[in-house]
mmCIF file with all atom_site columns, C-alpha atoms and ligand atoms in Angstrom:
data_model
loop_
_atom_site.group_PDB
_atom_site.id
_atom_site.type_symbol
_atom_site.label_atom_id
_atom_site.label_alt_id
_atom_site.label_comp_id
_atom_site.label_asym_id
_atom_site.label_entity_id
_atom_site.label_seq_id
_atom_site.pdbx_PDB_ins_code
_atom_site.Cartn_x
_atom_site.Cartn_y
_atom_site.Cartn_z
_atom_site.occupancy
_atom_site.B_iso_or_equiv
_atom_site.pdbx_formal_charge
_atom_site.auth_seq_id
_atom_site.auth_comp_id
_atom_site.auth_asym_id
_atom_site.auth_atom_id
_atom_site.pdbx_PDB_model_num
ATOM   1   C  CA  . MET A 1 1   ? -4.234  1.253   -24.023 1.00 74.00 ? 1   MET A CA  1
ATOM   2   C  CA  . SER A 1 2   ? -4.284  -0.213  -20.934 1.00 86.00 ? 2   SER A CA  1
ATOM   3   C  CA  . ASP A 1 3   ? -2.430  1.626   -18.041 1.00 95.00 ? 3   ASP A CA  1
ATOM   4   C  CA  . CYS A 1 4   ? -2.614  -1.464  -16.040 1.00 98.00 ? 4   CYS A CA  1
ATOM   5   C  CA  . ILE A 1 5   ? 0.962   -3.789  -16.989 1.00 98.00 ? 5   ILE A CA  1
ATOM   6   C  CA  . PHE A 1 6   ? -1.016  -7.321  -16.439 1.00 98.00 ? 6   PHE A CA  1
ATOM   7   C  CA  . CYS A 1 7   ? -3.586  -6.197  -18.712 1.00 98.00 ? 7   CYS A CA  1
ATOM   8   C  CA  . ARG A 1 8   ? -1.380  -5.828  -20.862 1.00 98.00 ? 8   ARG A CA  1
ATOM   9   C  CA  . ILE A 1 9   ? 0.492   -8.623  -20.456 1.00 98.00 ? 9   ILE A CA  1
ATOM   10  C  CA  . LEU A 1 10  ? -2.608  -10.737 -21.100 1.00 98.00 ? 10  LEU A CA  1
ATOM   11  C  CA  . ALA A 1 11  ? -3.611  -8.526  -23.847 1.00 97.00 ? 11  ALA A CA  1
ATOM   12  C  CA  . GLY A 1 12  ? -0.413  -9.729  -25.319 1.00 97.00 ? 12  GLY A CA  1
ATOM   13  C  CA  . GLU A 1 13  ? 0.817   -5.824  -25.870 1.00 97.00 ? 13  GLU A CA  1
ATOM   14  C  CA  . ILE A 1 14  ? 3.946   -6.753  -22.438 1.00 97.00 ? 14  ILE A CA  1
ATOM   15  C  CA  . PRO A 1 15  ? 5.674   -9.760  -23.153 1.00 98.00 ? 15  PRO A CA  1
ATOM   16  C  CA  . SER A 1 16  ? 6.083   -12.938 -21.543 1.00 98.00 ? 16  SER A CA  1
ATOM   17  C  CA  . GLN A 1 17  ? 6.300   -16.767 -20.395 1.00 98.00 ? 17  GLN A CA  1
ATOM   18  C  CA  . ARG A 1 18  ? 3.026   -18.383 -20.219 1.00 98.00 ? 18  ARG A CA  1
ATOM   19  C  CA  . VAL A 1 19  ? 3.445   -21.350 -17.953 1.00 98.00 ? 19  VAL A CA  1
ATOM   20  C  CA  . TYR A 1 20  ? -1.012  -22.092 -18.319 1.00 98.00 ? 20  TYR A CA  1
ATOM   21  C  CA  . GLU A 1 21  ? -3.890  -20.618 -19.429 1.00 98.00 ? 21  GLU A CA  1
ATOM   22  C  CA  . ASP A 1 22  ? -7.764  -20.910 -19.746 1.00 98.00 ? 22  ASP A CA  1
ATOM   23  C  CA  . GLU A 1 23  ? -10.533 -18.857 -19.638 1.00 98.00 ? 23  GLU A CA  1
ATOM   24  C  CA  . ASP A 1 24  ? -10.407 -17.733 -16.552 1.00 98.00 ? 24  ASP A CA  1
ATOM   25  C  CA  . MET A 1 25  ? -6.552  -17.170 -15.682 1.00 98.00 ? 25  MET A CA  1
ATOM   26  C  CA  . VAL A 1 26  ? -3.377  -16.635 -16.638 1.00 98.00 ? 26  VAL A CA  1
ATOM   27  C  CA  . ALA A 1 27  ? 0.357   -17.792 -15.244 1.00 98.00 ? 27  ALA A CA  1
ATOM   28  C  CA  . PHE A 1 28  ? 3.579   -16.600 -16.394 1.00 98.00 ? 28  PHE A CA  1
ATOM   29  C  CA  . HIS A 1 29  ? 7.698   -16.567 -14.660 1.00 98.00 ? 29  HIS A CA  1
ATOM   30  C  CA  . ASP A 1 30  ? 7.356   -12.975 -12.401 1.00 98.00 ? 30  ASP A CA  1
ATOM   31  C  CA  . ILE A 1 31  ? 10.391  -11.046 -14.493 1.00 98.00 ? 31  ILE A CA  1
ATOM   32  C  CA  . HIS A 1 32  ? 12.111  -10.930 -10.736 1.00 98.00 ? 32  HIS A CA  1
ATOM   33  C  CA  . PRO A 1 33  ? 11.617  -14.550 -9.266  1.00 97.00 ? 33  PRO A CA  1
ATOM   34  C  CA  . LYS A 1 34  ? 11.873  -14.838 -5.377  1.00 96.00 ? 34  LYS A CA  1
ATOM   35  C  CA  . ALA A 1 35  ? 12.477  -18.077 -6.119  1.00 95.00 ? 35  ALA A CA  1
ATOM   36  C  CA  . PRO A 1 36  ? 13.897  -21.081 -8.105  1.00 95.00 ? 36  PRO A CA  1
ATOM   37  C  CA  . VAL A 1 37  ? 10.451  -20.922 -9.462  1.00 96.00 ? 37  VAL A CA  1
ATOM   38  C  CA  . HIS A 1 38  ? 8.005   -18.033 -9.139  1.00 97.00 ? 38  HIS A CA  1
ATOM   39  C  CA  . VAL A 1 39  ? 5.491   -17.756 -11.129 1.00 98.00 ? 39  VAL A CA  1
ATOM   40  C  CA  . LEU A 1 40  ? 1.935   -14.821 -11.360 1.00 98.00 ? 40  LEU A CA  1
ATOM   41  C  CA  . VAL A 1 41  ? -1.323  -16.293 -12.022 1.00 99.00 ? 41  VAL A CA  1
ATOM   42  C  CA  . ILE A 1 42  ? -3.700  -13.608 -12.717 1.00 98.00 ? 42  ILE A CA  1
ATOM   43  C  CA  . PRO A 1 43  ? -7.118  -13.700 -13.649 1.00 98.00 ? 43  PRO A CA  1
ATOM   44  C  CA  . ARG A 1 44  ? -8.483  -12.264 -16.503 1.00 98.00 ? 44  ARG A CA  1
ATOM   45  C  CA  . LYS A 1 45  ? -10.837 -10.109 -15.263 1.00 98.00 ? 45  LYS A CA  1
ATOM   46  C  CA  . HIS A 1 46  ? -9.055  -6.828  -13.977 1.00 98.00 ? 46  HIS A CA  1
ATOM   47  C  CA  . ILE A 1 47  ? -10.167 -7.016  -9.970  1.00 98.00 ? 47  ILE A CA  1
ATOM   48  C  CA  . HIS A 1 48  ? -7.917  -4.050  -8.347  1.00 98.00 ? 48  HIS A CA  1
ATOM   49  C  CA  . SER A 1 49  ? -6.254  -6.159  -5.629  1.00 98.00 ? 49  SER A CA  1
ATOM   50  C  CA  . LEU A 1 50  ? -7.963  -8.923  -3.115  1.00 98.00 ? 50  LEU A CA  1
ATOM   51  C  CA  . ALA A 1 51  ? -9.512  -6.038  -1.527  1.00 98.00 ? 51  ALA A CA  1
ATOM   52  C  CA  . GLU A 1 52  ? -12.016 -5.038  -4.201  1.00 98.00 ? 52  GLU A CA  1
ATOM   53  C  CA  . ALA A 1 53  ? -13.192 -9.013  -5.384  1.00 98.00 ? 53  ALA A CA  1
ATOM   54  C  CA  . GLY A 1 54  ? -16.667 -8.706  -4.869  1.00 97.00 ? 54  GLY A CA  1
ATOM   55  C  CA  . GLU A 1 55  ? -19.127 -10.969 -3.870  1.00 96.00 ? 55  GLU A CA  1
ATOM   56  C  CA  . ASP A 1 56  ? -19.672 -12.041 -7.765  1.00 97.00 ? 56  ASP A CA  1
ATOM   57  C  CA  . ASP A 1 57  ? -15.778 -12.515 -8.011  1.00 98.00 ? 57  ASP A CA  1
ATOM   58  C  CA  . GLY A 1 58  ? -16.343 -15.942 -5.385  1.00 98.00 ? 58  GLY A CA  1
ATOM   59  C  CA  . ALA A 1 59  ? -16.959 -18.273 -7.855  1.00 98.00 ? 59  ALA A CA  1
ATOM   60  C  CA  . LEU A 1 60  ? -13.356 -16.866 -10.246 1.00 98.00 ? 60  LEU A CA  1
ATOM   61  C  CA  . LEU A 1 61  ? -11.181 -17.016 -7.339  1.00 98.00 ? 61  LEU A CA  1
ATOM   62  C  CA  . GLY A 1 62  ? -12.299 -20.535 -5.300  1.00 98.00 ? 62  GLY A CA  1
ATOM   63  C  CA  . ARG A 1 63  ? -11.184 -21.398 -9.731  1.00 98.00 ? 63  ARG A CA  1
ATOM   64  C  CA  . VAL A 1 64  ? -8.069  -19.741 -10.049 1.00 98.00 ? 64  VAL A CA  1
ATOM   65  C  CA  . THR A 1 65  ? -7.312  -20.697 -6.646  1.00 98.00 ? 65  THR A CA  1
ATOM   66  C  CA  . LEU A 1 66  ? -7.925  -24.108 -7.107  1.00 98.00 ? 66  LEU A CA  1
ATOM   67  C  CA  . ALA A 1 67  ? -6.171  -24.321 -10.199 1.00 98.00 ? 67  ALA A CA  1
ATOM   68  C  CA  . LEU A 1 68  ? -2.901  -23.236 -7.918  1.00 98.00 ? 68  LEU A CA  1
ATOM   69  C  CA  . PRO A 1 69  ? -1.704  -26.759 -7.077  1.00 98.00 ? 69  PRO A CA  1
ATOM   70  C  CA  . ARG A 1 70  ? -2.649  -27.535 -10.610 1.00 97.00 ? 70  ARG A CA  1
ATOM   71  C  CA  . ILE A 1 71  ? -0.027  -25.093 -12.134 1.00 98.00 ? 71  ILE A CA  1
ATOM   72  C  CA  . ALA A 1 72  ? 2.695   -25.525 -9.492  1.00 97.00 ? 72  ALA A CA  1
ATOM   73  C  CA  . LYS A 1 73  ? 2.517   -29.377 -10.730 1.00 96.00 ? 73  LYS A CA  1
ATOM   74  C  CA  . GLU A 1 74  ? 2.979   -28.635 -13.998 1.00 96.00 ? 74  GLU A CA  1
ATOM   75  C  CA  . LEU A 1 75  ? 5.926   -26.780 -13.139 1.00 96.00 ? 75  LEU A CA  1
ATOM   76  C  CA  . GLY A 1 76  ? 7.817   -29.395 -11.268 1.00 94.00 ? 76  GLY A CA  1
ATOM   77  C  CA  . LEU A 1 77  ? 6.988   -28.575 -7.025  1.00 95.00 ? 77  LEU A CA  1
ATOM   78  C  CA  . THR A 1 78  ? 5.667   -32.143 -6.127  1.00 91.00 ? 78  THR A CA  1
ATOM   79  C  CA  . GLN A 1 79  ? 7.275   -31.255 -2.656  1.00 91.00 ? 79  GLN A CA  1
ATOM   80  C  CA  . GLY A 1 80  ? 5.059   -28.323 -2.278  1.00 95.00 ? 80  GLY A CA  1
ATOM   81  C  CA  . PHE A 1 81  ? 4.992   -24.311 -2.720  1.00 96.00 ? 81  PHE A CA  1
ATOM   82  C  CA  . ARG A 1 82  ? 4.559   -21.365 -1.025  1.00 96.00 ? 82  ARG A CA  1
ATOM   83  C  CA  . THR A 1 83  ? 1.713   -19.091 -2.909  1.00 98.00 ? 83  THR A CA  1
ATOM   84  C  CA  . ILE A 1 84  ? 1.295   -15.522 -2.010  1.00 98.00 ? 84  ILE A CA  1
ATOM   85  C  CA  . ILE A 1 85  ? -1.085  -12.536 -2.202  1.00 98.00 ? 85  ILE A CA  1
ATOM   86  C  CA  . ASN A 1 86  ? 0.436   -8.615  -1.413  1.00 98.00 ? 86  ASN A CA  1
ATOM   87  C  CA  . THR A 1 87  ? -3.007  -6.808  -1.247  1.00 98.00 ? 87  THR A CA  1
ATOM   88  C  CA  . GLY A 1 88  ? -3.120  -3.134  -1.029  1.00 98.00 ? 88  GLY A CA  1
ATOM   89  C  CA  . SER A 1 89  ? 0.768   -0.234  -0.671  1.00 97.00 ? 89  SER A CA  1
ATOM   90  C  CA  . GLY A 1 90  ? 0.863   -1.950  2.779   1.00 98.00 ? 90  GLY A CA  1
ATOM   91  C  CA  . GLY A 1 91  ? 0.792   -5.321  1.565   1.00 98.00 ? 91  GLY A CA  1
ATOM   92  C  CA  . GLY A 1 92  ? 3.575   -4.456  -0.790  1.00 98.00 ? 92  GLY A CA  1
ATOM   93  C  CA  . GLN A 1 93  ? 0.865   -4.943  -3.759  1.00 98.00 ? 93  GLN A CA  1
ATOM   94  C  CA  . GLU A 1 94  ? 3.147   -3.005  -6.708  1.00 98.00 ? 94  GLU A CA  1
ATOM   95  C  CA  . VAL A 1 95  ? 0.641   -3.780  -9.470  1.00 98.00 ? 95  VAL A CA  1
ATOM   96  C  CA  . PHE A 1 96  ? -2.815  -3.317  -8.843  1.00 98.00 ? 96  PHE A CA  1
ATOM   97  C  CA  . HIS A 1 97  ? -4.945  -6.363  -10.778 1.00 98.00 ? 97  HIS A CA  1
ATOM   98  C  CA  . LEU A 1 98  ? -4.462  -9.299  -8.330  1.00 98.00 ? 98  LEU A CA  1
ATOM   99  C  CA  . HIS A 1 99  ? -2.117  -11.788 -9.225  1.00 98.00 ? 99  HIS A CA  1
ATOM   100 C  CA  . TYR A 1 100 ? -2.258  -14.526 -6.202  1.00 98.00 ? 100 TYR A CA  1
ATOM   101 C  CA  . HIS A 1 101 ? 2.430   -15.668 -6.374  1.00 98.00 ? 101 HIS A CA  1
ATOM   102 C  CA  . ILE A 1 102 ? 4.277   -19.052 -5.947  1.00 98.00 ? 102 ILE A CA  1
ATOM   103 C  CA  . LEU A 1 103 ? 7.378   -19.965 -5.526  1.00 97.00 ? 103 LEU A CA  1
ATOM   104 C  CA  . GLY A 1 104 ? 8.358   -22.826 -4.792  1.00 96.00 ? 104 GLY A CA  1
ATOM   105 C  CA  . GLY A 1 105 ? 12.150  -24.782 -5.553  1.00 91.00 ? 105 GLY A CA  1
ATOM   106 C  CA  . PRO A 1 106 ? 13.678  -28.141 -5.448  1.00 77.00 ? 106 PRO A CA  1
ATOM   107 C  CA  . ALA A 1 107 ? 14.389  -27.897 -1.693  1.00 76.00 ? 107 ALA A CA  1
ATOM   108 C  CA  . ARG A 1 108 ? 12.436  -25.679 1.050   1.00 76.00 ? 108 ARG A CA  1
ATOM   109 C  CA  . LEU A 1 109 ? 11.692  -22.440 1.141   1.00 76.00 ? 109 LEU A CA  1
ATOM   110 C  CA  . PRO A 1 110 ? 13.276  -19.944 4.006   1.00 76.00 ? 110 PRO A CA  1
ATOM   111 C  CA  . PHE A 1 111 ? 10.807  -18.916 5.972   1.00 63.00 ? 111 PHE A CA  1
ATOM   112 C  CA  . ALA A 1 112 ? 10.050  -15.089 5.268   1.00 54.00 ? 112 ALA A CA  1
HETATM 113 P  P1  . 5GP B 2 .   ? 3.462   -7.273  -5.999  1.00 54.46 ? 1   5GP B P1  1
HETATM 114 O  O1  . 5GP B 2 .   ? 4.709   -6.682  -5.432  1.00 54.46 ? 1   5GP B O1  1
HETATM 115 O  O2  . 5GP B 2 .   ? 1.787   -6.346  -6.495  1.00 54.46 ? 1   5GP B O2  1
HETATM 116 O  O3  . 5GP B 2 .   ? 2.576   -8.513  -5.296  1.00 54.46 ? 1   5GP B O3  1
HETATM 117 O  O4  . 5GP B 2 .   ? 4.326   -8.707  -6.626  1.00 54.46 ? 1   5GP B O4  1
HETATM 118 C  C1  . 5GP B 2 .   ? 4.744   -8.043  -8.538  1.00 54.46 ? 1   5GP B C1  1
HETATM 119 C  C2  . 5GP B 2 .   ? 4.785   -9.166  -8.668  1.00 54.46 ? 1   5GP B C2  1
HETATM 120 O  O5  . 5GP B 2 .   ? 5.132   -8.565  -10.979 1.00 54.46 ? 1   5GP B O5  1
HETATM 121 C  C3  . 5GP B 2 .   ? 6.523   -8.424  -8.188  1.00 54.46 ? 1   5GP B C3  1
HETATM 122 O  O6  . 5GP B 2 .   ? 6.905   -10.183 -8.261  1.00 54.46 ? 1   5GP B O6  1
HETATM 123 C  C4  . 5GP B 2 .   ? 7.255   -8.113  -10.324 1.00 54.46 ? 1   5GP B C4  1
HETATM 124 O  O7  . 5GP B 2 .   ? 9.040   -8.586  -10.375 1.00 54.46 ? 1   5GP B O7  1
HETATM 125 C  C5  . 5GP B 2 .   ? 5.974   -9.354  -11.134 1.00 54.46 ? 1   5GP B C5  1
HETATM 126 N  N1  . 5GP B 2 .   ? 6.475   -7.850  -12.656 1.00 54.46 ? 1   5GP B N1  1
HETATM 127 C  C6  . 5GP B 2 .   ? 6.108   -7.086  -12.373 1.00 54.46 ? 1   5GP B C6  1
HETATM 128 N  N2  . 5GP B 2 .   ? 6.371   -6.149  -13.704 1.00 54.46 ? 1   5GP B N2  1
HETATM 129 C  C7  . 5GP B 2 .   ? 6.265   -7.277  -14.590 1.00 54.46 ? 1   5GP B C7  1
HETATM 130 C  C8  . 5GP B 2 .   ? 6.523   -7.618  -16.051 1.00 54.46 ? 1   5GP B C8  1
HETATM 131 O  O8  . 5GP B 2 .   ? 6.122   -6.539  -17.164 1.00 54.46 ? 1   5GP B O8  1
HETATM 132 N  N3  . 5GP B 2 .   ? 6.501   -8.212  -16.380 1.00 54.46 ? 1   5GP B N3  1
HETATM 133 C  C9  . 5GP B 2 .   ? 6.480   -10.054 -16.226 1.00 54.46 ? 1   5GP B C9  1
HETATM 134 N  N4  . 5GP B 2 .   ? 6.622   -10.908 -16.003 1.00 54.46 ? 1   5GP B N4  1
HETATM 135 N  N5  . 5GP B 2 .   ? 6.380   -9.846  -14.390 1.00 54.46 ? 1   5GP B N5  1
HETATM 136 C  C10 . 5GP B 2 .   ? 6.323   -8.698  -13.715 1.00 54.46 ? 1   5GP B C10 1
HETATM 137 ZN ZN1 . ZN  B 3 .   ? -5.420  -5.701  -14.750 1.00 54.46 ? 2   ZN  B ZN1 1
#
């Protein structure tokens, strides 16, 4: 069993509310939402953080990045959304499996 909680979510060992998935990635609601809509998008491949991504990961991360606006649109975020990637403990990363936050809501998000 993996000790990475996002790998365990991918394996279905920890339940999550999935909103999108394909062969490259899975998107699910954040357990502690910080905006009316707060979804995490993770590659199926375990990459520790953006700092550990390699040249070989470029195409994968391109596909994940390009999926974000499609996922956001499906979530009803027609006016836009915020994307956050926290990298390393200094960047506020708590789960060390690379993930993109999608944040949005009906109104403009406060500046952060
Ligand atoms: P980070 O600070 O690493 O960028 O963000 C990790 C995010 O994962 C946090 O927003 C946190 O609420 C979320 N999270 C942590 N554990 C779980 C979990 O078991 N399930 C879900 N759905 N989200 C989680
Ligand atoms: Zn993982």
